[in-house]
Amino acid sequence: DVQLVESGGGSVQLGGSLRLSCTASGDTSTSNCMGWFRQVPGKEREGVAGLYVTDDTTYYDDSVKGRFTISQDAAKNTMYLQMTALKPEDTAMYYCAASSSFYCPMAATRRITASSFRIWGQGTQVTVS
């Protein structure tokens, strides 16, 4: 089974930067969708960045476009979320996610929704003040 572990969260001031990491263990060869989501208490989990592994196409929510960058290092089985120009509204628990098969609806819909993902990490907190 694939397991995902996030790291890199923390507290940062307005305008600061953080890089989140998501390290996968197990067989990830069929995980064609990778992504980052965030959630604040009382609200639904929202997708902020996605990566279609087949062709390295990236997708971003409008709220983070131009400030966040998703990438991966396949050799290290690690995905990253580089976050810059952070705002207080970026404060949330951040989760990495992966699909469990080659099936990746995100590639067709261009929307980062939970339907493309079946494997989730435990989350890492990001606080911007």
PDB file of C-alpha atoms in Angstrom:
ATOM      1  CA  ASP A   1       0.000   0.000   0.000  1.00  0.00           C
ATOM      2  CA  VAL A   2       1.093   3.557  -0.725  1.00  0.00           C
ATOM      3  CA  GLN A   3       1.529   5.859   2.238  1.00  0.00           C
ATOM      4  CA  LEU A   4       2.093   9.618   2.091  1.00  0.00           C
ATOM      5  CA  VAL A   5       3.843  11.689   4.741  1.00  0.00           C
ATOM      6  CA  GLU A   6       3.872  15.494   4.644  1.00  0.00           C
ATOM      7  CA  SER A   7       6.447  17.745   6.249  1.00  0.00           C
ATOM      8  CA  GLY A   8       7.577  21.343   6.105  1.00  0.00           C
ATOM      9  CA  GLY A   9       4.630  23.116   7.647  1.00  0.00           C
ATOM     10  CA  GLY A  10       5.023  25.824  10.247  1.00  0.00           C
ATOM     11  CA  SER A  11       4.380  29.434  11.117  1.00  0.00           C
ATOM     12  CA  VAL A  12       5.456  32.239   8.813  1.00  0.00           C
ATOM     13  CA  GLN A  13       4.850  35.954   8.518  1.00  0.00           C
ATOM     14  CA  LEU A  14       2.826  37.669   5.837  1.00  0.00           C
ATOM     15  CA  GLY A  15       4.728  37.570   2.562  1.00  0.00           C
ATOM     16  CA  GLY A  16       6.955  34.708   3.648  1.00  0.00           C
ATOM     17  CA  SER A  17       7.642  31.375   1.996  1.00  0.00           C
ATOM     18  CA  LEU A  18       7.456  27.707   2.900  1.00  0.00           C
ATOM     19  CA  ARG A  19       8.133  24.487   1.053  1.00  0.00           C
ATOM     20  CA  LEU A  20       6.006  21.488   1.872  1.00  0.00           C
ATOM     21  CA  SER A  21       7.228  17.982   1.095  1.00  0.00           C
ATOM     22  CA  CYS A  22       5.254  14.798   0.597  1.00  0.00           C
ATOM     23  CA  THR A  23       7.207  11.569   0.621  1.00  0.00           C
ATOM     24  CA  ALA A  24       5.594   8.409  -0.665  1.00  0.00           C
ATOM     25  CA  SER A  25       6.356   4.861   0.358  1.00  0.00           C
ATOM     26  CA  GLY A  26       5.191   1.771  -1.461  1.00  0.00           C
ATOM     27  CA  ASP A  27       4.461   1.261  -5.141  1.00  0.00           C
ATOM     28  CA  THR A  28       3.518   4.619  -6.635  1.00  0.00           C
ATOM     29  CA  SER A  29       3.960   3.553 -10.254  1.00  0.00           C
ATOM     30  CA  THR A  30       0.213   3.773 -10.950  1.00  0.00           C
ATOM     31  CA  SER A  31      -0.405   7.056  -9.108  1.00  0.00           C
ATOM     32  CA  ASN A  32      -1.014   9.254 -12.128  1.00  0.00           C
ATOM     33  CA  CYS A  33      -2.582  12.125 -10.191  1.00  0.00           C
ATOM     34  CA  MET A  34      -0.773  13.938  -7.402  1.00  0.00           C
ATOM     35  CA  GLY A  35      -2.039  16.966  -5.561  1.00  0.00           C
ATOM     36  CA  TRP A  36      -2.142  19.278  -2.595  1.00  0.00           C
ATOM     37  CA  PHE A  37      -5.288  20.214  -0.703  1.00  0.00           C
ATOM     38  CA  ARG A  38      -5.956  22.415   2.284  1.00  0.00           C
ATOM     39  CA  GLN A  39      -8.661  22.618   4.887  1.00  0.00           C
ATOM     40  CA  VAL A  40      -9.655  24.978   7.656  1.00  0.00           C
ATOM     41  CA  PRO A  41     -12.022  23.988  10.451  1.00  0.00           C
ATOM     42  CA  GLY A  42     -15.658  24.167   9.390  1.00  0.00           C
ATOM     43  CA  LYS A  43     -14.902  24.281   5.675  1.00  0.00           C
ATOM     44  CA  GLU A  44     -14.563  21.698   2.959  1.00  0.00           C
ATOM     45  CA  ARG A  45     -11.165  20.512   1.825  1.00  0.00           C
ATOM     46  CA  GLU A  46     -10.113  22.452  -1.282  1.00  0.00           C
ATOM     47  CA  GLY A  47      -7.618  21.560  -3.951  1.00  0.00           C
ATOM     48  CA  VAL A  48      -4.840  24.084  -4.434  1.00  0.00           C
ATOM     49  CA  ALA A  49      -2.395  22.360  -6.801  1.00  0.00           C
ATOM     50  CA  GLY A  50      -2.354  19.245  -8.936  1.00  0.00           C
ATOM     51  CA  LEU A  51       0.118  17.354 -11.075  1.00  0.00           C
ATOM     52  CA  TYR A  52      -0.753  14.970 -13.896  1.00  0.00           C
ATOM     53  CA  VAL A  53       2.259  12.676 -13.806  1.00  0.00           C
ATOM     54  CA  THR A  54       1.901  11.348 -17.384  1.00  0.00           C
ATOM     55  CA  ASP A  55       2.913  14.649 -18.951  1.00  0.00           C
ATOM     56  CA  ASP A  56       3.845  16.810 -15.933  1.00  0.00           C
ATOM     57  CA  THR A  57       0.897  19.135 -16.511  1.00  0.00           C
ATOM     58  CA  THR A  58       0.199  21.257 -13.446  1.00  0.00           C
ATOM     59  CA  TYR A  59      -3.051  22.776 -12.241  1.00  0.00           C
ATOM     60  CA  TYR A  60      -3.636  25.515  -9.696  1.00  0.00           C
ATOM     61  CA  ASP A  61      -6.575  27.033  -7.927  1.00  0.00           C
ATOM     62  CA  ASP A  62      -6.967  30.695  -8.821  1.00  0.00           C
ATOM     63  CA  SER A  63      -6.303  31.677  -5.204  1.00  0.00           C
ATOM     64  CA  VAL A  64      -2.711  30.420  -5.364  1.00  0.00           C
ATOM     65  CA  LYS A  65      -1.830  30.803  -9.048  1.00  0.00           C
ATOM     66  CA  GLY A  66       1.460  32.613  -9.450  1.00  0.00           C
ATOM     67  CA  ARG A  67       2.402  32.071  -5.792  1.00  0.00           C
ATOM     68  CA  PHE A  68       2.468  28.277  -5.347  1.00  0.00           C
ATOM     69  CA  THR A  69       4.400  25.740  -7.410  1.00  0.00           C
ATOM     70  CA  ILE A  70       3.887  21.988  -7.381  1.00  0.00           C
ATOM     71  CA  SER A  71       6.730  19.719  -8.434  1.00  0.00           C
ATOM     72  CA  GLN A  72       8.075  16.250  -7.902  1.00  0.00           C
ATOM     73  CA  ASP A  73      11.375  14.438  -7.628  1.00  0.00           C
ATOM     74  CA  ALA A  74      10.581  10.952  -8.896  1.00  0.00           C
ATOM     75  CA  ALA A  75      13.952   9.598  -7.815  1.00  0.00           C
ATOM     76  CA  LYS A  76      13.151  10.569  -4.228  1.00  0.00           C
ATOM     77  CA  ASN A  77       9.462   9.637  -4.449  1.00  0.00           C
ATOM     78  CA  THR A  78       8.765  13.111  -3.147  1.00  0.00           C
ATOM     79  CA  MET A  79       6.355  15.834  -4.187  1.00  0.00           C
ATOM     80  CA  TYR A  80       6.747  19.468  -3.193  1.00  0.00           C
ATOM     81  CA  LEU A  81       4.613  22.545  -2.806  1.00  0.00           C
ATOM     82  CA  GLN A  82       6.652  25.736  -2.900  1.00  0.00           C
ATOM     83  CA  MET A  83       4.570  28.522  -1.388  1.00  0.00           C
ATOM     84  CA  THR A  84       5.576  32.174  -1.718  1.00  0.00           C
ATOM     85  CA  ALA A  85       3.960  35.514  -0.931  1.00  0.00           C
ATOM     86  CA  LEU A  86       1.928  33.813   1.766  1.00  0.00           C
ATOM     87  CA  LYS A  87      -1.214  35.459   3.076  1.00  0.00           C
ATOM     88  CA  PRO A  88      -3.214  34.912   6.268  1.00  0.00           C
ATOM     89  CA  GLU A  89      -5.942  33.268   4.175  1.00  0.00           C
ATOM     90  CA  ASP A  90      -3.435  30.543   3.254  1.00  0.00           C
ATOM     91  CA  THR A  91      -3.552  29.376   6.871  1.00  0.00           C
ATOM     92  CA  ALA A  92      -4.824  25.789   6.859  1.00  0.00           C
ATOM     93  CA  MET A  93      -3.947  22.146   7.291  1.00  0.00           C
ATOM     94  CA  TYR A  94      -2.312  21.043   4.059  1.00  0.00           C
ATOM     95  CA  TYR A  95      -2.689  17.504   2.748  1.00  0.00           C
ATOM     96  CA  CYS A  96      -0.950  15.750  -0.082  1.00  0.00           C
ATOM     97  CA  ALA A  97      -2.873  13.220  -2.112  1.00  0.00           C
ATOM     98  CA  ALA A  98      -2.362  10.651  -4.835  1.00  0.00           C
ATOM     99  CA  SER A  99      -4.525   8.578  -7.086  1.00  0.00           C
ATOM    100  CA  SER A 100      -4.498   4.805  -6.688  1.00  0.00           C
ATOM    101  CA  SER A 101      -4.565   4.135 -10.426  1.00  0.00           C
ATOM    102  CA  PHE A 102      -3.820   5.678 -13.799  1.00  0.00           C
ATOM    103  CA  TYR A 103      -7.348   7.096 -13.781  1.00  0.00           C
ATOM    104  CA  CYS A 104      -7.071  10.860 -13.271  1.00  0.00           C
ATOM    105  CA  PRO A 105     -10.249  12.882 -13.883  1.00  0.00           C
ATOM    106  CA  MET A 106      -8.323  16.053 -13.112  1.00  0.00           C
ATOM    107  CA  ALA A 107      -6.533  15.759 -16.452  1.00  0.00           C
ATOM    108  CA  ALA A 108      -9.860  16.035 -18.298  1.00  0.00           C
ATOM    109  CA  THR A 109     -11.744  18.435 -16.049  1.00  0.00           C
ATOM    110  CA  ARG A 110      -8.730  20.606 -15.168  1.00  0.00           C
ATOM    111  CA  ARG A 111     -10.214  20.867 -11.688  1.00  0.00           C
ATOM    112  CA  ILE A 112      -8.448  19.753  -8.533  1.00  0.00           C
ATOM    113  CA  THR A 113     -11.163  17.797  -6.782  1.00  0.00           C
ATOM    114  CA  ALA A 114     -11.048  14.941  -4.323  1.00  0.00           C
ATOM    115  CA  SER A 115     -12.590  12.590  -6.898  1.00  0.00           C
ATOM    116  CA  SER A 116      -9.182  12.203  -8.537  1.00  0.00           C
ATOM    117  CA  PHE A 117      -7.508  11.050  -5.327  1.00  0.00           C
ATOM    118  CA  ARG A 118      -7.764   8.011  -3.095  1.00  0.00           C
ATOM    119  CA  ILE A 119      -4.605   8.159  -0.972  1.00  0.00           C
ATOM    120  CA  TRP A 120      -4.104  10.919   1.578  1.00  0.00           C
ATOM    121  CA  GLY A 121      -1.400  12.042   3.969  1.00  0.00           C
ATOM    122  CA  GLN A 122      -2.002  13.020   7.570  1.00  0.00           C
ATOM    123  CA  GLY A 123      -1.579  16.750   6.986  1.00  0.00           C
ATOM    124  CA  THR A 124       0.826  19.490   7.997  1.00  0.00           C
ATOM    125  CA  GLN A 125      -0.258  22.819   9.476  1.00  0.00           C
ATOM    126  CA  VAL A 126       0.615  26.124   7.835  1.00  0.00           C
ATOM    127  CA  THR A 127      -0.050  29.330   9.760  1.00  0.00           C
ATOM    128  CA  VAL A 128       0.476  32.782   8.257  1.00  0.00           C
ATOM    129  CA  SER A 129       0.251  35.869  10.470  1.00  0.00           C
TER     130      SER A 129
END
